[in-house]
XYZ file of C-alpha atoms in Angstrom:
779
model
C 116.926 -8.880 194.817
C 117.727 -12.325 193.504
C 121.067 -13.452 193.886
C 120.795 -17.307 192.739
C 124.425 -19.099 192.073
C 124.896 -21.697 189.754
C 125.279 -25.155 191.333
C 129.116 -25.431 190.169
C 129.848 -22.473 192.146
C 128.031 -23.727 194.981
C 130.624 -26.656 194.745
C 133.276 -24.621 194.595
C 132.657 -21.976 197.630
C 132.378 -25.090 200.016
C 135.933 -25.916 198.732
C 137.697 -22.391 199.639
C 139.513 -21.683 202.937
C 140.152 -17.979 202.943
C 142.078 -16.632 206.142
C 140.639 -13.367 207.757
C 143.134 -11.283 205.964
C 142.100 -12.754 202.614
C 138.349 -11.641 203.517
C 139.150 -8.506 204.066
C 141.583 -8.260 200.916
C 138.612 -9.585 198.921
C 136.774 -6.861 199.435
C 139.400 -4.067 199.520
C 140.064 -5.602 195.953
C 136.814 -4.461 194.322
C 137.352 -1.150 195.940
C 140.915 -0.357 194.304
C 139.341 -2.040 191.000
C 137.080 1.105 191.114
C 139.899 3.234 191.948
C 141.631 2.271 189.049
C 138.998 2.606 186.215
C 138.376 6.233 187.594
C 142.112 6.616 186.966
C 142.191 5.117 183.686
C 138.964 7.167 182.429
C 141.084 10.507 183.350
C 138.012 11.803 185.058
C 139.054 14.347 188.307
C 138.177 12.880 191.377
C 138.624 15.412 194.252
C 137.613 13.417 196.985
C 140.501 11.256 196.622
C 140.642 7.295 196.477
C 140.278 5.926 200.239
C 138.880 2.802 202.068
C 138.164 2.543 205.539
C 138.254 -0.809 207.040
C 136.724 -0.270 210.688
C 137.455 -3.458 212.844
C 135.036 -5.271 215.540
C 135.072 -3.809 219.106
C 133.629 -7.176 220.431
C 132.838 -10.766 219.346
C 129.197 -9.040 218.745
C 130.290 -6.271 216.665
C 130.596 -5.869 213.122
C 133.100 -5.425 210.330
C 132.753 -1.855 208.150
C 134.432 -1.541 204.802
C 133.424 1.794 203.106
C 135.118 3.395 200.106
C 134.976 6.783 198.079
C 134.493 5.338 194.681
C 131.751 5.878 192.245
C 129.113 3.718 193.682
C 126.861 1.707 191.802
C 123.363 1.387 190.096
C 120.804 -0.912 191.585
C 121.391 -3.011 188.079
C 125.100 -3.201 188.606
C 124.831 -4.134 192.808
C 122.270 -6.855 192.241
C 124.991 -8.515 189.938
C 127.877 -7.598 192.166
C 126.498 -9.498 195.112
C 124.902 -12.397 192.617
C 127.089 -15.517 193.320
C 129.293 -16.611 190.289
C 128.694 -13.643 188.595
C 131.839 -11.523 187.457
C 131.763 -8.213 185.740
C 135.467 -7.937 186.164
C 137.648 -7.969 183.164
C 139.941 -10.974 184.168
C 143.054 -9.475 182.969
C 143.119 -6.040 184.417
C 140.978 -6.146 187.729
C 142.019 -7.695 191.069
C 138.310 -9.098 191.822
C 139.353 -11.687 189.447
C 136.177 -14.349 190.624
C 132.624 -13.443 191.008
C 132.232 -15.311 194.215
C 134.936 -13.767 195.958
C 132.491 -11.337 197.816
C 130.406 -14.340 198.903
C 132.930 -16.418 199.826
C 134.725 -13.500 201.950
C 131.259 -11.870 203.660
C 129.657 -15.758 204.270
C 132.965 -16.636 206.034
C 132.958 -13.543 207.928
C 129.549 -13.384 209.335
C 125.884 -14.572 208.597
C 124.628 -11.185 207.646
C 126.015 -8.725 205.131
C 124.734 -5.614 204.286
C 125.947 -3.469 200.988
C 124.844 0.048 200.296
C 125.888 2.334 197.445
C 125.432 5.701 196.060
C 126.640 7.893 193.205
C 127.444 11.564 193.217
C 123.586 13.052 192.630
C 121.553 10.487 193.918
C 118.841 11.016 196.382
C 119.588 8.318 198.954
C 121.712 5.011 199.573
C 120.500 2.004 197.774
C 121.391 -1.513 198.884
C 120.621 -5.028 199.899
C 120.773 -6.993 203.218
C 121.910 -10.966 202.527
C 120.943 -12.929 205.782
C 121.930 -16.520 205.311
C 119.996 -17.419 208.347
C 116.655 -16.157 206.306
C 117.248 -16.619 202.987
C 115.025 -19.407 201.309
C 114.870 -21.509 198.247
C 114.189 -18.595 196.051
C 117.467 -17.201 197.137
C 115.827 -13.431 197.306
C 117.578 -11.109 199.348
C 116.075 -7.871 201.237
C 116.334 -4.508 199.374
C 117.350 -1.577 201.881
C 117.557 2.173 201.855
C 119.340 4.891 203.684
C 118.606 8.752 203.644
C 121.367 10.695 202.318
C 122.523 13.988 203.951
C 124.535 14.964 200.990
C 123.847 14.603 197.354
C 127.214 14.892 196.584
C 128.002 11.781 198.576
C 129.455 8.662 196.996
C 130.932 5.295 197.309
C 129.952 2.081 198.661
C 129.683 0.809 202.294
C 129.829 -3.109 203.344
C 128.751 -3.913 206.692
C 129.182 -7.362 208.182
C 128.004 -8.495 211.410
C 126.677 -11.483 213.361
C 130.303 -12.448 213.319
C 131.659 -15.964 213.358
C 133.454 -15.693 216.598
C 137.059 -16.950 215.927
C 137.527 -14.358 213.005
C 135.900 -11.529 214.906
C 138.409 -12.232 218.042
C 140.939 -12.586 215.397
C 140.043 -9.086 213.895
C 139.664 -7.585 217.164
C 143.334 -8.517 218.588
C 145.111 -8.199 215.282
C 145.069 -5.057 213.889
C 148.600 -4.422 213.441
C 149.195 -7.751 211.880
C 146.613 -7.372 209.514
C 147.797 -3.866 208.642
C 151.230 -5.165 208.265
C 150.073 -7.949 205.691
C 147.793 -5.577 203.972
C 150.779 -2.960 203.755
C 152.863 -6.282 201.779
C 150.406 -7.194 199.491
C 149.268 -4.037 198.350
C 152.429 -2.161 198.647
C 152.996 -1.430 195.005
C 149.553 0.131 194.485
C 149.596 2.117 197.806
C 153.154 3.213 197.048
C 152.702 4.300 193.137
C 148.805 4.941 192.491
C 148.620 6.853 196.074
C 145.490 4.821 197.182
C 144.788 5.435 200.826
C 143.712 2.065 202.850
C 142.955 2.683 206.743
C 142.334 -0.269 209.175
C 141.070 0.259 212.480
C 141.679 4.187 211.933
C 145.492 3.774 211.304
C 147.030 4.563 207.587
C 148.228 1.206 206.232
C 151.861 1.914 204.926
C 153.536 -0.011 201.706
C 156.226 -2.713 203.135
C 158.516 -1.403 200.792
C 161.712 -3.329 199.972
C 165.070 -2.658 201.705
C 167.687 -3.039 199.106
C 171.007 -1.783 197.803
C 170.814 1.193 195.678
C 170.928 0.946 192.143
C 174.613 1.947 191.929
C 175.876 -0.462 194.351
C 178.024 -3.628 192.918
C 180.889 -6.123 194.302
C 183.730 -6.998 192.091
C 183.466 -10.575 191.206
C 186.881 -12.850 190.973
C 188.549 -9.058 190.477
C 187.568 -8.264 187.236
C 183.363 -8.508 186.782
C 181.372 -6.053 188.174
C 178.165 -7.426 189.424
C 175.280 -5.170 190.055
C 172.995 -5.356 193.394
C 170.232 -4.356 191.464
C 169.088 -5.628 187.958
C 165.865 -4.155 186.063
C 163.603 -6.683 184.324
C 161.490 -5.263 181.388
C 160.835 -8.236 178.699
C 158.138 -7.451 176.240
C 156.783 -10.741 174.762
C 154.657 -11.376 171.841
C 150.949 -10.085 172.585
C 148.328 -12.633 172.789
C 144.724 -13.575 172.137
C 142.660 -13.979 175.390
C 139.492 -14.595 176.327
C 136.949 -11.890 177.946
C 134.676 -14.720 179.679
C 136.970 -17.547 181.043
C 140.215 -15.584 181.079
C 142.031 -18.046 179.036
C 144.874 -17.267 176.596
C 144.354 -18.900 173.240
C 147.213 -21.305 171.627
C 146.022 -20.609 168.139
C 144.578 -17.536 166.307
C 140.719 -18.065 165.911
C 137.319 -16.346 166.360
C 136.424 -18.038 169.597
C 137.431 -19.174 172.492
C 138.945 -22.590 172.460
C 137.880 -23.394 176.063
C 134.222 -21.783 176.544
C 133.364 -21.073 172.994
C 133.085 -17.202 173.895
C 134.022 -14.663 171.083
C 135.268 -12.135 173.194
C 138.654 -12.272 172.382
C 141.170 -9.391 172.623
C 144.727 -8.902 171.765
C 146.389 -8.433 175.098
C 150.117 -7.618 176.126
C 152.067 -9.714 177.793
C 155.482 -8.324 179.700
C 157.421 -9.910 182.871
C 158.896 -6.602 184.279
C 159.975 -5.295 187.717
C 163.779 -6.093 189.669
C 165.762 -8.554 191.612
C 168.183 -7.119 193.795
C 169.786 -7.644 196.963
C 168.571 -6.701 200.403
C 170.561 -4.771 203.225
C 170.570 -7.475 205.589
C 170.276 -11.166 205.678
C 167.394 -12.811 207.411
C 165.954 -16.494 207.825
C 162.348 -15.805 206.296
C 162.541 -12.489 204.912
C 163.970 -12.793 201.389
C 162.885 -14.350 198.120
C 161.090 -12.713 195.143
C 157.285 -10.998 195.514
C 155.355 -11.911 192.294
C 152.436 -9.693 191.636
C 149.526 -9.354 189.278
C 147.529 -6.092 188.380
C 149.387 -4.510 191.236
C 148.447 -6.962 194.171
C 151.257 -9.478 195.548
C 150.196 -13.185 194.531
C 153.648 -14.592 196.238
C 155.420 -12.830 199.106
C 159.010 -13.706 200.118
C 158.709 -16.766 197.232
C 161.921 -19.089 197.303
C 160.946 -21.918 194.792
C 163.311 -19.961 192.331
C 165.936 -21.010 194.510
C 165.170 -24.517 193.875
C 166.811 -26.393 190.529
C 164.514 -28.772 189.664
C 166.147 -31.501 187.380
C 164.090 -32.099 183.987
C 165.159 -35.398 184.099
C 164.688 -36.309 187.331
C 161.704 -37.556 189.312
C 159.243 -35.788 190.944
C 161.047 -35.068 194.367
C 164.119 -34.514 192.929
C 164.050 -30.825 193.744
C 167.696 -29.776 194.989
C 167.635 -26.196 196.804
C 170.277 -23.989 195.776
C 170.108 -20.865 197.607
C 170.996 -20.235 200.575
C 173.619 -22.944 200.659
C 176.942 -21.276 202.380
C 176.340 -20.620 206.174
C 172.246 -21.079 205.514
C 171.486 -20.661 209.168
C 171.944 -16.986 208.414
C 169.369 -16.882 205.771
C 169.246 -15.258 202.549
C 169.032 -11.707 200.685
C 167.980 -11.816 197.050
C 164.637 -10.337 196.496
C 162.834 -9.310 193.944
C 159.417 -8.070 192.725
C 158.319 -9.054 189.558
C 154.923 -8.247 187.591
C 153.385 -11.144 185.874
C 149.687 -9.469 184.991
C 149.296 -11.840 181.971
C 149.455 -15.314 184.100
C 146.403 -16.987 185.769
C 146.457 -17.293 189.272
C 144.062 -19.464 191.589
C 140.852 -18.744 192.986
C 142.341 -17.693 196.328
C 144.727 -15.312 194.988
C 147.699 -16.796 196.793
C 149.340 -18.843 193.977
C 150.095 -18.830 190.171
C 149.050 -21.625 187.867
C 152.054 -23.369 187.780
C 151.509 -25.628 184.950
C 150.496 -22.869 182.859
C 152.998 -22.014 180.042
C 153.178 -18.322 180.849
C 154.594 -19.277 184.513
C 156.760 -21.564 183.117
C 158.252 -18.671 180.411
C 158.760 -16.509 183.336
C 160.614 -18.783 185.427
C 163.002 -19.355 182.355
C 163.544 -15.733 181.536
C 164.153 -15.166 185.222
C 166.245 -17.880 186.665
C 167.231 -20.253 183.422
C 167.028 -23.976 182.905
C 170.636 -24.950 184.159
C 171.732 -24.803 187.885
C 173.215 -21.410 189.416
C 176.273 -22.772 190.157
C 178.954 -23.031 187.142
C 180.581 -25.889 188.214
C 177.670 -28.058 188.810
C 175.829 -27.017 185.429
C 179.128 -27.985 183.578
C 178.803 -31.276 185.526
C 175.537 -32.110 184.281
C 176.430 -30.998 180.667
C 174.534 -27.450 180.921
C 175.961 -24.169 179.321
C 176.564 -21.826 182.126
C 173.656 -20.051 183.333
C 173.399 -15.972 182.486
C 169.636 -15.334 183.975
C 169.051 -12.384 186.196
C 169.121 -14.651 189.243
C 172.123 -16.274 188.444
C 174.372 -13.340 187.815
C 172.876 -12.030 191.485
C 173.512 -15.446 192.822
C 177.406 -15.322 191.567
C 178.118 -12.202 193.135
C 176.334 -12.411 196.181
C 175.799 -16.345 197.080
C 178.589 -16.012 199.932
C 178.271 -13.535 202.758
C 181.472 -12.714 203.270
C 182.141 -9.154 205.261
C 183.195 -6.244 203.667
C 183.456 -4.911 200.265
C 183.569 -8.575 198.529
C 180.182 -9.225 199.143
C 178.617 -6.026 200.714
C 178.053 -7.477 204.133
C 178.376 -4.922 206.960
C 180.949 -5.634 209.761
C 182.915 -4.330 212.867
C 186.633 -4.943 211.760
C 186.240 -8.516 212.744
C 182.977 -9.955 211.740
C 179.629 -9.343 210.467
C 176.708 -7.565 212.070
C 173.757 -9.243 211.021
C 171.397 -8.276 214.089
C 172.356 -4.598 214.075
C 171.406 -4.316 210.271
C 168.467 -5.886 210.548
C 167.443 -3.623 213.201
C 168.491 -1.151 211.110
C 166.043 -2.627 208.465
C 163.102 -1.947 211.000
C 163.884 1.418 211.326
C 164.082 1.709 207.506
C 160.395 0.346 207.565
C 159.248 2.546 210.472
C 160.260 5.270 208.174
C 162.879 6.245 210.024
C 164.548 9.064 207.748
C 168.168 7.970 209.017
C 167.702 4.869 207.645
C 165.842 5.130 204.020
C 168.947 5.258 201.665
C 171.428 2.495 202.232
C 174.212 5.031 203.107
C 174.063 3.539 206.964
C 175.192 0.149 205.520
C 177.777 1.342 203.167
C 179.588 3.170 205.773
C 179.879 -0.021 207.697
C 180.988 -1.644 204.996
C 183.897 0.572 204.651
C 184.718 1.134 208.282
C 184.834 -2.943 208.218
C 187.449 -2.681 205.238
C 188.888 0.354 207.496
C 189.384 -1.277 210.706
C 190.694 -4.288 209.098
C 193.455 -2.519 207.675
C 194.140 -0.656 210.820
C 194.672 -4.039 212.316
C 196.717 -5.395 209.974
C 198.935 -1.912 209.718
C 198.841 -2.345 213.793
C 200.475 -5.750 213.955
C 203.363 -4.469 211.662
C 203.802 -1.071 213.763
C 204.100 -3.152 217.153
C 207.343 -5.760 215.788
C 208.787 -2.482 214.492
C 209.662 0.469 216.977
C 207.520 3.725 216.390
C 210.555 5.913 217.244
C 214.523 5.573 216.670
C 216.584 5.319 219.958
C 218.524 8.585 219.182
C 220.824 7.681 222.072
C 221.666 4.349 220.515
C 222.170 6.066 217.041
C 224.618 8.848 218.818
C 226.663 6.287 220.262
C 227.362 4.235 217.532
C 228.612 7.895 216.007
C 230.917 8.629 218.911
C 228.780 11.339 220.165
C 229.015 12.488 223.865
C 226.134 11.694 225.425
C 225.731 15.379 227.035
C 226.409 17.068 223.676
C 223.324 19.382 222.697
C 221.269 17.914 220.004
C 221.133 19.447 216.211
C 219.325 22.975 216.842
C 219.245 22.787 220.355
C 219.816 26.013 222.441
C 222.352 25.540 225.291
C 222.908 27.449 228.579
C 222.883 31.145 228.169
C 222.381 30.853 224.348
C 219.653 33.171 222.633
C 216.173 31.773 221.988
C 215.775 31.896 218.242
C 212.387 33.784 216.565
C 211.068 30.581 215.284
C 211.760 29.037 219.078
C 209.629 32.197 220.632
C 206.952 32.003 218.117
C 206.357 28.095 219.001
C 206.104 29.004 222.542
C 203.625 31.867 221.636
C 201.638 29.259 219.540
C 201.445 26.904 222.542
C 200.144 29.203 224.709
C 197.241 29.801 222.747
C 194.043 28.188 224.369
C 191.712 26.069 222.654
C 188.300 25.748 224.312
C 186.505 22.851 224.807
C 183.801 23.366 222.330
C 186.327 24.431 219.931
C 188.444 21.245 220.079
C 185.242 19.075 220.090
C 183.996 20.687 216.829
C 187.526 19.918 215.168
C 187.563 16.471 216.406
C 184.028 16.149 214.894
C 185.184 17.646 211.610
C 188.162 15.106 211.536
C 185.941 12.229 212.369
C 183.952 9.819 210.494
C 180.644 8.016 211.979
C 181.084 4.219 213.281
C 177.706 2.674 211.821
C 177.652 -0.249 214.230
C 178.114 1.472 217.622
C 175.967 4.482 216.749
C 172.849 3.115 218.473
C 170.984 3.048 221.433
C 172.977 1.770 224.715
C 171.548 0.959 228.160
C 169.625 -1.215 230.102
C 166.162 -1.317 231.271
C 167.219 -0.654 235.207
C 169.534 2.054 233.846
C 167.943 3.791 231.255
C 169.524 4.710 227.591
C 171.430 6.712 225.699
C 171.587 7.532 221.698
C 175.020 7.419 221.021
C 176.746 8.555 217.377
C 180.072 7.409 217.822
C 182.725 8.370 215.841
C 185.966 7.790 214.698
C 189.013 10.161 214.639
C 190.898 10.377 211.030
C 193.731 12.243 209.711
C 196.239 11.229 212.382
C 194.215 13.766 215.096
C 195.118 12.855 218.980
C 192.165 12.621 220.959
C 192.863 14.571 224.402
C 190.565 15.115 227.216
C 190.141 18.379 229.060
C 193.614 18.175 230.943
C 195.354 17.494 227.699
C 195.932 13.868 228.399
C 195.333 11.323 225.503
C 192.594 9.265 225.792
C 191.149 6.382 223.772
C 187.643 7.406 223.893
C 186.121 10.879 224.646
C 181.874 11.628 225.495
C 180.478 14.877 224.425
C 177.004 15.043 226.075
C 174.620 16.576 223.748
C 170.679 17.509 224.146
C 168.535 15.407 226.419
C 169.791 11.293 225.986
C 171.843 12.481 222.795
C 175.536 11.543 223.075
C 178.641 11.377 221.038
C 181.572 9.410 221.488
C 184.793 9.844 219.941
C 187.383 7.489 219.778
C 191.093 7.694 218.600
C 191.630 4.586 216.700
C 195.395 5.314 216.964
C 195.397 4.982 220.716
C 198.198 2.413 221.630
C 195.518 0.357 223.590
C 193.860 -0.051 220.435
C 197.033 -0.214 218.245
C 199.688 -2.199 220.279
C 197.155 -4.395 222.665
C 194.530 -5.154 220.054
C 191.565 -3.672 222.458
C 188.235 -3.902 220.818
C 186.198 -0.079 220.668
C 183.341 -1.507 222.136
C 185.054 -2.398 225.535
C 186.095 1.016 226.277
C 182.996 2.623 224.754
C 180.839 0.700 227.492
C 183.491 1.575 230.256
C 183.155 5.470 229.527
C 178.954 4.885 229.018
C 178.579 2.675 232.209
C 180.016 5.389 234.331
C 177.600 7.898 232.644
C 174.545 5.484 233.302
C 175.280 4.850 236.726
C 175.321 8.510 237.999
C 172.131 8.917 236.005
C 170.691 6.085 237.489
C 171.990 6.539 240.850
C 172.728 2.876 240.567
C 174.928 0.976 243.077
C 176.059 -1.714 240.695
C 179.623 -2.282 240.337
C 181.573 -1.143 237.094
C 181.814 -4.610 235.898
C 178.269 -5.340 236.327
C 177.299 -2.217 234.674
C 179.381 -3.212 231.668
C 178.201 -6.566 231.488
C 174.601 -5.686 232.074
C 174.878 -2.935 229.024
C 176.732 -5.048 226.559
C 174.133 -8.189 227.219
C 171.001 -5.624 226.245
C 173.047 -3.180 223.578
C 175.311 -5.858 221.526
C 173.422 -9.019 221.853
C 174.886 -9.479 218.493
C 178.209 -9.837 219.638
C 177.551 -12.880 222.141
C 179.499 -15.965 222.094
C 177.268 -18.620 221.960
C 177.949 -22.617 221.146
C 174.765 -23.261 219.321
C 175.231 -20.209 216.680
C 179.068 -20.565 216.408
C 178.682 -24.375 215.926
C 175.775 -23.925 213.335
C 178.086 -21.236 211.735
C 180.610 -24.413 211.414
C 178.601 -26.879 210.475
C 177.025 -24.909 207.496
C 180.466 -24.218 206.392
C 181.237 -27.769 206.580
C 178.616 -28.977 204.448
C 179.650 -26.470 201.713
C 183.293 -27.859 202.090
C 181.883 -31.331 201.781
C 179.573 -30.423 198.447
C 182.699 -29.196 196.805
C 184.983 -32.098 198.173
C 182.358 -34.415 196.617
C 182.346 -32.393 193.073
C 186.552 -32.572 192.722
C 187.034 -36.330 193.790
C 184.433 -37.498 191.030
C 185.707 -34.780 188.453
C 189.318 -36.136 189.203
C 188.114 -39.883 189.404
C 190.053 -40.033 192.766
C 186.831 -41.155 195.152
C 188.705 -44.835 195.657
C 191.835 -43.380 196.342
C 190.430 -40.798 199.082
C 188.238 -43.571 200.571
C 191.355 -45.743 201.254
C 192.916 -42.978 203.318
C 190.470 -43.447 205.836
C 190.866 -45.506 208.980
C 188.884 -48.382 210.118
C 187.138 -46.390 212.568
C 186.095 -43.616 210.111
C 184.928 -46.299 207.613
C 182.598 -47.741 210.814
C 181.248 -44.129 211.747
C 180.658 -43.508 207.884
C 178.733 -46.441 207.318
C 176.426 -45.958 210.317
C 176.172 -42.246 209.106
C 174.802 -43.446 205.725
C 172.639 -46.342 207.468
C 171.123 -43.443 210.072
C 170.243 -41.218 206.887
C 167.961 -43.852 205.370
C 170.531 -44.861 202.700
C 171.086 -48.174 203.291
C 171.559 -49.362 199.465
C 174.690 -47.076 199.275
C 176.637 -48.645 202.070
C 178.144 -51.207 199.690
C 178.814 -48.705 197.061
C 181.434 -46.503 199.740
C 184.087 -45.373 197.433
C 182.811 -45.742 194.025
C 182.105 -41.670 193.889
C 183.061 -39.104 196.129
C 179.479 -39.278 197.949
C 180.866 -40.624 200.850
C 182.752 -37.585 201.957
C 179.024 -36.432 202.850
C 178.807 -38.896 205.786
C 182.421 -38.730 207.157
C 183.343 -37.607 210.523
C 184.414 -34.003 210.000
C 187.893 -34.326 211.335
C 188.403 -36.932 208.640
C 188.129 -34.237 206.213
C 191.092 -32.701 207.268
C 193.414 -35.777 207.033
C 191.686 -36.226 203.336
C 192.712 -32.342 202.182
C 196.495 -33.352 203.877
C 196.795 -36.769 201.935
C 195.327 -35.313 198.668
C 196.334 -31.749 198.314
C 196.901 -31.224 194.651
C 193.108 -32.504 194.378
C 191.497 -29.737 196.753
C 194.091 -26.995 196.353
C 195.069 -24.690 193.498
C 191.470 -23.040 193.329
C 189.789 -26.801 193.477
C 188.035 -25.978 196.696
C 190.625 -23.987 198.068
C 192.387 -20.683 196.588
C 195.934 -21.654 198.086
C 198.788 -22.545 195.565
C 200.093 -25.770 195.650
C 201.277 -27.645 192.581
C 202.835 -24.750 191.140
C 205.159 -24.018 194.130
C 208.583 -25.211 194.227
C 209.587 -24.862 197.769
C 208.589 -27.873 199.926
C 208.452 -25.420 202.856
C 206.016 -22.919 200.751
C 203.913 -25.742 200.037
C 203.463 -27.202 203.714
C 203.021 -23.442 204.535
C 199.993 -23.076 201.848
C 198.547 -26.204 202.823
C 199.084 -26.086 206.690
C 196.712 -22.291 206.598
C 193.844 -24.270 204.817
C 194.256 -27.431 207.194
C 194.557 -25.365 210.150
C 191.247 -23.511 209.991
C 189.551 -26.799 208.897
C 190.651 -28.246 211.738
C 189.204 -25.614 213.886
C 185.727 -25.859 211.895
C 185.410 -29.479 212.214
C 186.222 -29.671 215.917
C 183.644 -26.723 216.838
C 181.204 -28.236 214.731
C 181.140 -31.429 216.488
C 182.043 -30.451 219.787
C 180.548 -26.848 219.974
C 178.507 -27.351 223.041
C 181.624 -27.999 225.567
C 183.683 -25.182 223.899
C 185.233 -22.230 225.925
C 184.735 -18.573 225.191
C 188.404 -18.234 223.913
C 187.608 -21.701 222.007
C 184.855 -19.828 220.747
C 186.420 -16.753 219.490
C 189.050 -18.697 217.758
C 186.520 -20.970 216.064
C 184.483 -18.016 214.737
C 187.590 -16.539 213.315
C 188.636 -19.849 211.574
C 185.158 -20.188 210.045
C 185.749 -16.696 208.783
C 189.176 -17.461 207.192
C 188.472 -20.734 205.940
C 185.403 -19.110 204.096
C 187.899 -16.726 202.529
C 189.875 -19.684 201.273
C 187.284 -21.064 199.422
C 188.029 -20.999 195.642
C 185.039 -19.231 193.570
C 182.774 -21.285 191.354
C 183.294 -19.586 188.371
């Protein structure tokens, strides 16, 4: 069998680099193409659509890829293994380029055996391509194998004499390969029902963990912005070449690129969705772009960068995430671009192609995503789907405002990421967004109760009855209204009350009543424990409706545990208990005390109570840790956003010179040094001519700038607080002091986080949250 390549293809093969997973994917692509053709033909295929990838067990082993497709004739097999030939329609298939088979197999090993058979054939036919033996005539050896069952069908590719490095990677990274292929082929595996096995384990599609279709946020109190936007834009049909794949700019009978007459009218369509992930992540966010069902780009973030059409190359400016960027992002999407050409390696689209540029313009528009910035550059407000999501979800404020779960005080990002991992594992408790939604509502409820507790603490919960009676002149020994004196008969009503109290409620009845009047607490429903103590799977529930929690002795308690089967345990919490309402204790603190006692007995541990609580908290509530590095990063990210907004307002109000004049000589020197250190030496002489100097001033200088120029920065310009319209001087001062107080805390911790105590870090984290709330919307 001749497999002669052209010189052009040989040069191309020498330049292409494929990772191990890409080599496997090239061979899987061809099998999926065959399955797709069967589906389109409408022929029944009772044996199913299955691909098995058997990994090498050693460096001297072999890689086997087998499918249950239709098999090939000798003539088609000869064309399929010939470098440079492609029988694939370049617009409907995954195996876009004929050399893909040769590149993949040659990079993996020195010898490849391809065997194929169709239903009814009497034997397997094939070819052996041995790169050490093929001579200048480019003839490969024909091979056959007997066939046990005439109905058997499919194709097997066996690669041996493997490259040692790649064989070692395949042998050690079966799970990673499954995860990558599960992501690349997620849409095909989920929507078409094809089966892919790697190392005997079925590859599961890596699905997006996004908020449901019906979730939304209220922007500026008036505009409802959904967390999921469907995209389906039908473009004008185009004329495409069946040989070279190029789309034609003008109508004609022959391809303007290769001269072929194989021109066909084809659909051009941009479809899929954009949405919001249920958790923030530093890397796992962005948009997936697919061609014919296979992901070409995964977690792609280039649409989050605005490229100024009037700027020079390299003038790109990232727009998302910008606020608290160290937490990551959560805008995601899945966009199908079957009509847009891709590179030979299938790891990028042809970005210079007009089809790609049109898709980008549809999805994110041409203007900056930030409305004020767009206006400053004389663009109309961006109303693209991505800009809409950006407007509603650019911030990560905890609670309903941005759909961010919390624990009543702060977001629980680490926990929601853990829930995301449970979602991917297929845990049925995490498949819908209900767990995340409950945590959002619980945060709002806990926050509301915290405000109510402050009010209740300042007002007596019960009137002082004796003080009232003294004021009315009633003797202290007089019976209260309705009370029975000595010798007086007991009323029927009093007897009924006494009888009711004598009715004894069983423990199981009481616990069932508590459960019926409680709601789950998502954040504290998780495994608790330590490797040296064991673990308990805890479902935490908050009592509602004014129900008071009592132990078996009838005493009011803040937390009560209910042991269930095995390691399952329910924890009931009474939010109205005075330890929470009056003293501000945290639910987690007292829950850990109760759990520590249980784990101590189970593990027969000699650890002290404080050591037990400390160890369980460190292991099970890692995201609650106060860490100077983390809090400092949060503060610096927020300061960067404040600086950016201050610069914009100074430029808008033409007050840059005035603001620069408020800096002390020491701050001017520090600003100049910061500018020089950043490599922008030429800007030193221009400081104060525009607001750009604010990006370099010491953090604490920002506080004095706001104090000195409140009319420029308050009233919704940078901060929400009212100022110019407030007539009372004391009220003005209060509005300003609230902002500058938070800003001073954030500036201090952003500069000196490494030296902060735990109490200072607690205060700083609260100030970061409160200052973020003070930022004005950028509508």
